[in-house]
């Protein structure tokens, strides 16, 4: 997983990777400001022994460090690049007590892992996303959307229009927190967070994500050669057709 630290650096690193010139020494690594020590270059996972998963963070400054986490499944970056969110076991089980799993925040500057306030009450929500300012999270269940404000942990539940029994995946929250996109039953849908009203955006897409400035919505078509479609986030008009990608802004 690679996280954008700045648009300029992201373009440089992407160019280096595509052209294969980093190891050839034709382009020097760009100078990185010291005020961004939390921004990792790469995140990886290890499991040794089995069942004891750790995230390995390779920061652009300093040595790599490890963070215990319950599972690598569903781990995602906050839009500002300062933290990771995912399921973890913040309190070790004692004796035969059941293992408690909760959504957690992993601060990439300190390595500290803490439960998301109010999230322990959430069950049966399979997709989640966090806002740009990390002041709210959105969770999707089969029939409901839950908005969790931070750090007070207050919960607001919204019924989803046209709910069915299909699992939601690939949730992305707009920077203003008012809209989300997610995939259900093979179809990309736009979700109004305040009302739960949904709008189909196409059966040909399998994932979508908002740009950090909220001006664009990018969606990737299904299939190995699926193109990346760039839409105007306001009108949802398709503006550009790009090549296949993994859709990391």
Coordinates of C-alpha atoms in Angstrom, one line a residue:
X1 CA 0.0 0.0 0.0
X2 CA 1.4 3.4 -0.9
X3 CA 0.0 6.6 0.6
X4 CA 0.1 10.1 -1.1
X5 CA 2.1 12.6 1.0
X6 CA 2.0 15.4 -1.5
X7 CA 0.7 15.6 -5.1
X8 CA 4.1 16.6 -6.3
X9 CA 6.0 13.8 -4.6
X10 CA 3.3 11.3 -5.7
X11 CA 3.8 12.2 -9.3
X12 CA 7.6 11.9 -9.0
X13 CA 7.4 8.5 -7.3
X14 CA 4.8 7.3 -9.7
X15 CA 7.0 8.4 -12.7
X16 CA 10.0 6.6 -11.2
X17 CA 8.1 3.4 -10.7
X18 CA 6.6 3.5 -14.2
X19 CA 9.8 4.3 -16.0
X20 CA 11.9 2.0 -13.9
X21 CA 14.6 4.6 -13.5
X22 CA 14.9 4.8 -9.7
X23 CA 17.5 2.0 -9.4
X24 CA 19.4 3.2 -12.5
X25 CA 20.2 6.5 -10.7
X26 CA 18.8 8.7 -13.4
X27 CA 16.4 10.5 -11.0
X28 CA 17.3 11.4 -7.4
X29 CA 14.8 10.8 -4.6
X30 CA 13.0 14.1 -4.0
X31 CA 13.7 16.0 -0.8
X32 CA 10.9 15.4 1.7
X33 CA 9.9 18.0 4.4
X34 CA 10.7 17.0 7.9
X35 CA 7.3 18.0 9.1
X36 CA 5.9 14.8 7.6
X37 CA 7.7 12.1 9.5
X38 CA 4.5 10.2 10.0
X39 CA 3.9 9.6 6.3
X40 CA 4.9 6.0 5.4
X41 CA 6.3 5.0 2.1
X42 CA 5.0 1.4 2.4
X43 CA 2.8 -0.7 4.7
X44 CA 3.3 -4.5 4.8
X45 CA 2.0 -7.3 7.0
X46 CA 3.6 -10.3 8.6
X47 CA 2.1 -13.2 10.5
X48 CA 4.6 -15.0 12.7
X49 CA 3.5 -17.2 14.4
X50 CA 0.2 -17.7 12.6
X51 CA -2.6 -15.6 14.1
X52 CA -0.3 -12.9 15.4
X53 CA -0.4 -10.3 12.6
X54 CA 1.7 -7.2 12.6
X55 CA 1.8 -4.2 10.3
X56 CA 5.2 -3.2 9.3
X57 CA 5.6 0.6 8.6
X58 CA 8.5 1.7 6.4
X59 CA 8.6 5.5 6.9
X60 CA 10.3 7.9 4.5
X61 CA 12.4 9.1 7.5
X62 CA 13.8 6.7 10.1
X63 CA 13.6 3.0 10.7
X64 CA 10.8 0.6 10.0
X65 CA 8.6 -0.3 13.0
X66 CA 5.9 -2.9 13.7
X67 CA 2.4 -2.5 15.1
X68 CA 0.4 -5.5 16.3
X69 CA -3.1 -5.8 14.7
X70 CA -5.7 -8.5 14.7
X71 CA -6.1 -8.7 10.9
X72 CA -4.8 -7.0 7.8
X73 CA -8.2 -7.3 6.2
X74 CA -10.0 -4.0 5.8
X75 CA -7.0 -1.8 6.9
X76 CA -7.1 1.6 5.2
X77 CA -5.3 5.0 5.4
X78 CA -7.0 8.1 6.7
X79 CA -7.2 10.6 3.8
X80 CA -4.6 12.9 5.5
X81 CA -2.1 10.0 5.7
X82 CA -1.6 10.4 9.4
X83 CA -3.2 7.1 10.5
X84 CA -4.4 3.7 9.6
X85 CA -7.8 2.3 10.6
X86 CA -8.7 -1.4 10.9
X87 CA -9.9 -4.2 13.2
X88 CA -7.6 -5.0 16.1
X89 CA -7.6 -6.4 19.6
X90 CA -6.8 -3.4 21.8
X91 CA -7.2 -5.4 25.1
X92 CA -5.5 -8.8 25.2
X93 CA -7.8 -11.7 26.2
X94 CA -7.3 -13.2 29.7
X95 CA -7.6 -16.9 30.2
X96 CA -10.6 -18.3 28.3
X97 CA -12.3 -14.9 27.9
X98 CA -13.4 -14.2 24.3
X99 CA -11.2 -12.1 22.2
X100 CA -12.6 -8.6 21.7
X101 CA -12.2 -7.1 18.2
X102 CA -12.9 -3.4 17.6
X103 CA -12.2 -0.8 15.0
X104 CA -8.9 0.9 15.9
X105 CA -6.9 3.9 14.9
X106 CA -3.2 3.4 14.4
X107 CA -1.2 6.7 14.7
X108 CA 1.6 6.4 12.2
X109 CA 3.8 9.0 14.0
X110 CA 3.7 7.4 17.4
X111 CA 2.7 3.8 16.6
X112 CA 0.0 4.0 19.2
X113 CA -3.1 1.8 18.6
X114 CA -6.4 2.9 20.2
X115 CA -10.0 1.8 19.8
X116 CA -12.3 4.2 17.9
X117 CA -14.6 5.8 20.5
X118 CA -18.1 4.4 20.4
X119 CA -17.3 1.7 17.8
X120 CA -17.5 -1.2 20.2
X121 CA -21.3 -1.0 20.0
X122 CA -21.2 -1.6 16.2
X123 CA -21.8 -5.1 15.0
X124 CA -22.6 -6.3 11.5
X125 CA -21.0 -3.4 9.6
X126 CA -18.6 -4.6 7.0
X127 CA -17.4 -1.5 5.2
X128 CA -16.0 1.7 6.8
X129 CA -14.3 5.0 5.9
X130 CA -13.0 8.0 7.8
X131 CA -13.3 11.7 6.9
X132 CA -10.4 14.0 5.9
X133 CA -10.2 15.6 9.3
X134 CA -10.8 12.3 11.1
X135 CA -13.7 13.8 12.9
X136 CA -16.2 11.2 11.7
X137 CA -16.5 7.7 10.4
X138 CA -19.1 6.0 8.3
X139 CA -20.0 2.3 8.6
X140 CA -22.2 0.3 6.1
X141 CA -24.3 -2.7 7.1
X142 CA -26.8 -4.5 4.8
X143 CA -29.7 -2.1 5.5
X144 CA -28.2 0.7 7.5
X145 CA -25.5 3.4 7.5
X146 CA -24.0 4.5 10.8
X147 CA -22.3 7.9 11.2
X148 CA -19.9 8.0 14.1
X149 CA -18.6 11.4 15.2
X150 CA -15.2 11.7 16.8
X151 CA -13.9 12.0 19.4
X152 CA -17.2 11.9 21.3
X153 CA -18.3 8.6 19.8
X154 CA -21.9 9.7 19.1
X155 CA -23.8 7.4 16.8
X156 CA -26.4 8.3 14.2
X157 CA -28.1 5.5 12.3
X158 CA -29.7 6.0 8.8
X159 CA -31.8 3.5 6.9
X160 CA -30.5 2.9 3.4
X161 CA -33.0 3.4 0.5
X162 CA -33.6 0.2 -1.4
X163 CA -31.7 -1.9 1.1
X164 CA -31.1 -5.6 0.3
X165 CA -29.1 -8.5 1.7
X166 CA -26.0 -7.9 -0.4
X167 CA -22.7 -7.0 1.2
X168 CA -21.3 -3.5 0.8
X169 CA -17.6 -3.2 -0.2
X170 CA -15.1 -0.6 -1.2
X171 CA -16.5 2.3 0.7
X172 CA -15.1 5.8 0.1
X173 CA -16.3 9.0 1.9
X174 CA -16.2 12.4 0.2
X175 CA -13.9 15.0 1.9
X176 CA -17.0 17.0 3.1
X177 CA -18.5 13.9 4.6
X178 CA -21.8 14.4 2.8
X179 CA -21.6 11.6 0.2
X180 CA -20.1 8.2 -0.1
X181 CA -19.6 5.6 -2.8
X182 CA -19.6 1.9 -2.3
X183 CA -20.2 -1.3 -4.3
X184 CA -23.2 -3.6 -3.7
X185 CA -24.2 -6.6 -5.7
X186 CA -21.6 -5.7 -8.4
X187 CA -22.9 -2.2 -8.8
X188 CA -21.3 1.1 -7.8
X189 CA -23.7 3.4 -5.9
X190 CA -23.7 6.9 -4.7
X191 CA -25.0 7.3 -1.1
X192 CA -26.3 10.5 0.5
X193 CA -25.0 10.2 4.1
X194 CA -27.6 12.4 5.7
X195 CA -30.7 10.7 4.1
X196 CA -29.5 7.2 3.1
X197 CA -30.8 7.8 -0.5
X198 CA -28.7 5.9 -3.1
X199 CA -28.1 6.4 -6.8
X200 CA -26.6 3.8 -9.1
X201 CA -23.4 4.9 -11.0
X202 CA -22.9 1.9 -13.1
X203 CA -22.6 -1.9 -13.2
X204 CA -19.2 -1.8 -15.0
X205 CA -17.3 -0.5 -11.9
X206 CA -15.8 -2.5 -9.1
X207 CA -14.2 0.3 -7.0
X208 CA -14.3 4.1 -6.8
X209 CA -12.6 6.8 -4.7
X210 CA -12.9 10.6 -4.1
X211 CA -9.9 12.8 -4.7
X212 CA -8.5 14.5 -1.6
X213 CA -9.7 17.9 -2.7
X214 CA -13.2 16.6 -3.4
X215 CA -13.3 17.7 -7.0
X216 CA -13.0 14.3 -8.7
X217 CA -14.4 10.8 -8.4
X218 CA -12.4 8.1 -10.0
X219 CA -13.8 4.6 -10.7
X220 CA -12.1 1.5 -12.2
X221 CA -13.9 -0.7 -14.6
X222 CA -14.2 -4.5 -14.0
X223 CA -11.7 -6.8 -15.7
X224 CA -8.0 -7.1 -16.0
X225 CA -7.9 -4.3 -18.6
X226 CA -10.5 -2.2 -16.9
X227 CA -10.0 1.6 -17.5
X228 CA -10.0 4.3 -14.9
X229 CA -12.8 6.8 -15.4
X230 CA -12.4 10.3 -14.0
X231 CA -15.7 12.1 -13.2
X232 CA -16.5 15.6 -12.1
X233 CA -17.5 15.1 -8.4
X234 CA -20.3 17.7 -8.6
X235 CA -22.1 16.7 -11.8
X236 CA -20.7 13.1 -12.0
X237 CA -20.0 13.8 -15.7
X238 CA -17.2 11.6 -17.1
X239 CA -14.3 13.8 -18.0
X240 CA -11.4 11.6 -18.8
X241 CA -10.6 7.9 -19.6
X242 CA -7.3 6.7 -18.2
X243 CA -5.5 3.4 -18.1
X244 CA -6.0 0.6 -15.5
X245 CA -4.9 1.5 -11.9
X246 CA -5.2 0.5 -8.3
X247 CA -7.0 3.8 -7.5
X248 CA -4.7 5.2 -4.8
X249 CA -4.9 9.0 -4.8

